[in-house]
Amino acid sequence: MALVVQKFGGTSVADPQKIKAAAQKAIARHVAGDRVVVVVSAMGHQTDHLVDLARAITDRPNAREMDMLLSTGEQVSVALFAMAVQAAGYEAVSLTGAQVGIRTDSTHTKARIQSISTDHVQKLLAGGAIVIAAGFQGIDQHGNITTLGRGGSDTTAVALAAVLGADRCEIYTDVDGVYTTDPRVLPAARRLSSIAYDEMLELASLGAGVMHSRSIEFAKKFGVPVLVRSSFRDVPGTMILPADRAKPRPASGVALAKDEARITLENVPDQPGSSHALFSELAASGIAVDMIVQNVGQGGRADISFTVPSDDLPAALERTRRVAAALGATGVSHDDEVAKVSAVGVGMAREEGVAGRMFRALADARINVRMITTSEIKISALVDRADGAAAVAAVHAAFALEQPTAGEVDEAVDGHGPRPSALEVVRRLEGMEDLAIEDCVLDSSQALLTLIDLPDTPGVAADVFAEVGRAGLFVDMIVQSHPREGRAEISFTVPSADAARAADVTRGIAASRGATMADVPNVAKLSITGVGIRSHAGVADRLFKPLADAGINIDLVSTSEVRLNVVVAAEHGERSLAVLRRAFGL
Ligand code: ASP
Ligand code: MG
């Protein structure tokens, strides 16, 4: 007898017929002998309508009242869902978030779950009922209704699956699984039979849009296998699993984040604490920074560029200007018309030339790359917003994502890997939605090469990495800073053993393009891995602060959803590791 959590999104319960059809899915499971917990979203676009209603009253609705209003959407759908089950002759009980026992903090409209009591739900299940729980909502310690942020029903479902020790969590939605990219952007997109949590995390908040990323954080943290499948079509769906159980590919998907804005702080004194000054200010305002690129800098000065959601641009600019003045930076520039294209794959670290392939594809499509950051499983390029869709198409084709990988079977893999014990789940629940930093490791085997004052012509990154690739150099981290006055800076790391050869190659590239180069045969790269790294506004700062306090200068940074990499001077490697491990409680 299995325990299954089934979640139905707004489109799956958009009208009474659809509610009845969804109820049949829950009933079928119940009849097969499983215990079933259903989590439901508000019907159709009900939440949007409620938001519009509030806006018709006031521009700035009170956040507590907003939650009171928005939570009604799910209260309607759970009641109707329970009635549908009962009308078909089975037992069902609907529960609000508060009745389930979902306790959250008091951050109205984006509350974080603090704990879930399972007693009530377990008792109802034991009594033979199908439990219908309202998604997206909880209650704070003062008894106020809270909501978890738009799309939060996924989080409710996975969190419930985790605490109940469910065998799996099925997300029923209007798409039939996770695609290699958004099919609305690119019709050639293909459904994946499986994907790793980390890949999904990188894709989810980058715009793949299938699931709320906090729900994947939960799933990963508690080892809950998640099956995303269609409410309307009987196709297998996509299983989201640990990396070692998903198919390894250089790229599994391509994501587009359309609404990014770029800010550059120019000529910041290149000394410990500059990044901290900037990112602590942004974190204090709750602004989640996405891409961060710091160039190697010259004459004791460096540029720091970063992206934020377009909506946060005015606030971020104001804060950045304030910090610029305090630090003695010479200026702040920004651009509101950019988009970020990312290729994601847990297999890319094991394969040579993956980045080169992506940049070549973009160059061939005549798309100018404005900024680059990479992590072990992701390569992101910032492009003009108008080029976004074309960039996705080019990268998707470059990795032949429209074709199934050899050996990939077109059916969802079932079963789950090692899971934390029930006791362990309860213990970890205390800080359930906290940022989970899993590890911090030091890699002292890298050399850093930098091309300085590189004319920023289209295709320059592709050409550089084609040459680097021809020389047989295995590139790890790549950072291209935002070009200034038509000149870009590209830094990359290779194994130290290849430092001399890499320096020759880089010198050649620089000479032929009127650029200069710098090489450091030994640097220390620190990688912090975990979940929630990007969605928690202050994470970057938790990295910068301890390093600043220890007087350690940061040479290069790159960020992603599940990873933060920094490069510091080799002699600071061990000390940085110690400082960071302490800062993150490892
Ligand atoms: N009804 C809420 C929303 O539309 C929560 C959800 O659908 O997951 O955002
Ligand atoms: Mg929804």
PDB file of C-alpha atoms in Angstrom, residues 402-503:
ATOM      1  CA  GLU A 402      15.052  17.635 -30.417  1.00  0.00           C
ATOM      2  CA  GLN A 403      16.334  14.042 -30.608  1.00  0.00           C
ATOM      3  CA  PRO A 404      16.170  11.494 -27.782  1.00  0.00           C
ATOM      4  CA  THR A 405      19.533  10.607 -26.242  1.00  0.00           C
ATOM      5  CA  ALA A 406      20.758   7.119 -27.105  1.00  0.00           C
ATOM      6  CA  GLY A 407      19.326   4.674 -24.611  1.00  0.00           C
ATOM      7  CA  GLU A 408      16.684   7.056 -23.394  1.00  0.00           C
ATOM      8  CA  VAL A 409      13.452   5.152 -23.113  1.00  0.00           C
ATOM      9  CA  ASP A 410      10.253   7.049 -23.550  1.00  0.00           C
ATOM     10  CA  GLU A 411       8.759   6.099 -20.264  1.00  0.00           C
ATOM     11  CA  ALA A 412       9.053   7.450 -16.785  1.00  0.00           C
ATOM     12  CA  VAL A 413      11.421   5.649 -14.438  1.00  0.00           C
ATOM     13  CA  ASP A 414       9.798   4.730 -11.174  1.00  0.00           C
ATOM     14  CA  GLY A 415      10.964   4.041  -7.649  1.00  0.00           C
ATOM     15  CA  HIS A 416      13.160   6.093  -5.388  1.00  0.00           C
ATOM     16  CA  GLY A 417      16.657   6.182  -4.002  1.00  0.00           C
ATOM     17  CA  PRO A 418      17.808   6.530  -0.395  1.00  0.00           C
ATOM     18  CA  ARG A 419      15.397   8.578   1.685  1.00  0.00           C
ATOM     19  CA  PRO A 420      15.895  10.226   5.044  1.00  0.00           C
ATOM     20  CA  SER A 421      14.215   8.398   7.908  1.00  0.00           C
ATOM     21  CA  ALA A 422      10.966   9.782   9.305  1.00  0.00           C
ATOM     22  CA  LEU A 423      12.823  11.024  12.362  1.00  0.00           C
ATOM     23  CA  GLU A 424      15.354  12.786  10.222  1.00  0.00           C
ATOM     24  CA  VAL A 425      12.602  14.498   8.234  1.00  0.00           C
ATOM     25  CA  VAL A 426      11.000  15.768  11.406  1.00  0.00           C
ATOM     26  CA  ARG A 427      14.336  17.070  12.653  1.00  0.00           C
ATOM     27  CA  ARG A 428      15.088  18.820   9.388  1.00  0.00           C
ATOM     28  CA  LEU A 429      11.619  20.260   9.255  1.00  0.00           C
ATOM     29  CA  GLU A 430      12.547  22.851  11.817  1.00  0.00           C
ATOM     30  CA  GLY A 431      14.486  24.777   9.267  1.00  0.00           C
ATOM     31  CA  MET A 432      12.652  23.285   6.366  1.00  0.00           C
ATOM     32  CA  GLU A 433      12.730  26.160   3.949  1.00  0.00           C
ATOM     33  CA  ASP A 434      16.026  27.493   5.075  1.00  0.00           C
ATOM     34  CA  LEU A 435      18.744  27.626   2.654  1.00  0.00           C
ATOM     35  CA  ALA A 436      20.527  24.293   2.623  1.00  0.00           C
ATOM     36  CA  ILE A 437      24.219  24.626   1.965  1.00  0.00           C
ATOM     37  CA  GLU A 438      25.433  21.126   1.312  1.00  0.00           C
ATOM     38  CA  ASP A 439      29.108  21.503   0.826  1.00  0.00           C
ATOM     39  CA  CYS A 440      32.026  23.826   0.225  1.00  0.00           C
ATOM     40  CA  VAL A 441      35.049  22.466  -1.556  1.00  0.00           C
ATOM     41  CA  LEU A 442      38.420  23.833  -2.574  1.00  0.00           C
ATOM     42  CA  ASP A 443      39.945  23.109  -5.936  1.00  0.00           C
ATOM     43  CA  SER A 444      43.592  24.186  -6.035  1.00  0.00           C
ATOM     44  CA  SER A 445      44.325  22.609  -9.367  1.00  0.00           C
ATOM     45  CA  GLN A 446      43.203  25.414 -11.665  1.00  0.00           C
ATOM     46  CA  ALA A 447      45.025  28.110 -13.586  1.00  0.00           C
ATOM     47  CA  LEU A 448      43.317  31.381 -14.498  1.00  0.00           C
ATOM     48  CA  LEU A 449      43.679  32.983 -17.929  1.00  0.00           C
ATOM     49  CA  THR A 450      42.270  36.373 -18.815  1.00  0.00           C
ATOM     50  CA  LEU A 451      41.916  38.181 -22.100  1.00  0.00           C
ATOM     51  CA  ILE A 452      41.841  41.898 -21.424  1.00  0.00           C
ATOM     52  CA  ASP A 453      40.627  44.673 -23.732  1.00  0.00           C
ATOM     53  CA  LEU A 454      39.275  42.214 -26.214  1.00  0.00           C
ATOM     54  CA  PRO A 455      37.374  43.961 -29.039  1.00  0.00           C
ATOM     55  CA  ASP A 456      33.763  42.952 -28.460  1.00  0.00           C
ATOM     56  CA  THR A 457      32.895  41.723 -31.941  1.00  0.00           C
ATOM     57  CA  PRO A 458      30.062  39.229 -32.489  1.00  0.00           C
ATOM     58  CA  GLY A 459      31.279  35.677 -32.093  1.00  0.00           C
ATOM     59  CA  VAL A 460      34.365  36.562 -30.090  1.00  0.00           C
ATOM     60  CA  ALA A 461      33.585  34.066 -27.321  1.00  0.00           C
ATOM     61  CA  ALA A 462      32.951  31.340 -29.889  1.00  0.00           C
ATOM     62  CA  ASP A 463      36.252  32.039 -31.608  1.00  0.00           C
ATOM     63  CA  VAL A 464      38.196  32.140 -28.366  1.00  0.00           C
ATOM     64  CA  PHE A 465      36.804  28.843 -27.113  1.00  0.00           C
ATOM     65  CA  ALA A 466      37.143  27.194 -30.490  1.00  0.00           C
ATOM     66  CA  GLU A 467      40.867  27.950 -30.366  1.00  0.00           C
ATOM     67  CA  VAL A 468      41.117  26.905 -26.758  1.00  0.00           C
ATOM     68  CA  GLY A 469      39.291  23.693 -27.637  1.00  0.00           C
ATOM     69  CA  ARG A 470      41.558  22.976 -30.622  1.00  0.00           C
ATOM     70  CA  ALA A 471      44.504  23.192 -28.245  1.00  0.00           C
ATOM     71  CA  GLY A 472      42.877  20.374 -26.271  1.00  0.00           C
ATOM     72  CA  LEU A 473      42.440  22.468 -23.141  1.00  0.00           C
ATOM     73  CA  PHE A 474      39.722  21.384 -20.740  1.00  0.00           C
ATOM     74  CA  VAL A 475      37.963  24.553 -19.610  1.00  0.00           C
ATOM     75  CA  ASP A 476      36.225  24.622 -16.248  1.00  0.00           C
ATOM     76  CA  MET A 477      34.868  28.056 -15.326  1.00  0.00           C
ATOM     77  CA  ILE A 478      34.161  30.821 -17.846  1.00  0.00           C
ATOM     78  CA  VAL A 479      33.293  34.413 -17.097  1.00  0.00           C
ATOM     79  CA  GLN A 480      32.828  37.175 -19.623  1.00  0.00           C
ATOM     80  CA  SER A 481      32.295  40.576 -18.106  1.00  0.00           C
ATOM     81  CA  HIS A 482      29.989  43.225 -19.454  1.00  0.00           C
ATOM     82  CA  PRO A 483      31.880  45.020 -22.259  1.00  0.00           C
ATOM     83  CA  ARG A 484      32.754  48.658 -21.739  1.00  0.00           C
ATOM     84  CA  GLU A 485      33.707  51.017 -24.581  1.00  0.00           C
ATOM     85  CA  GLY A 486      33.542  48.112 -27.021  1.00  0.00           C
ATOM     86  CA  ARG A 487      36.049  46.064 -25.088  1.00  0.00           C
ATOM     87  CA  ALA A 488      35.276  42.834 -23.264  1.00  0.00           C
ATOM     88  CA  GLU A 489      37.159  40.723 -20.773  1.00  0.00           C
ATOM     89  CA  ILE A 490      36.991  36.937 -20.820  1.00  0.00           C
ATOM     90  CA  SER A 491      38.422  34.810 -18.030  1.00  0.00           C
ATOM     91  CA  PHE A 492      38.537  31.049 -17.830  1.00  0.00           C
ATOM     92  CA  THR A 493      40.170  28.354 -15.790  1.00  0.00           C
ATOM     93  CA  VAL A 494      41.993  25.225 -16.975  1.00  0.00           C
ATOM     94  CA  PRO A 495      43.914  22.539 -15.076  1.00  0.00           C
ATOM     95  CA  SER A 496      47.170  23.947 -13.641  1.00  0.00           C
ATOM     96  CA  ALA A 497      49.075  21.208 -15.387  1.00  0.00           C
ATOM     97  CA  ASP A 498      48.145  22.915 -18.664  1.00  0.00           C
ATOM     98  CA  ALA A 499      48.893  26.437 -17.430  1.00  0.00           C
ATOM     99  CA  ALA A 500      51.954  27.067 -19.618  1.00  0.00           C
ATOM    100  CA  ARG A 501      50.311  25.776 -22.762  1.00  0.00           C
ATOM    101  CA  ALA A 502      47.117  27.679 -21.992  1.00  0.00           C
ATOM    102  CA  ALA A 503      49.146  30.862 -21.535  1.00  0.00           C
TER     103      ALA A 503
END
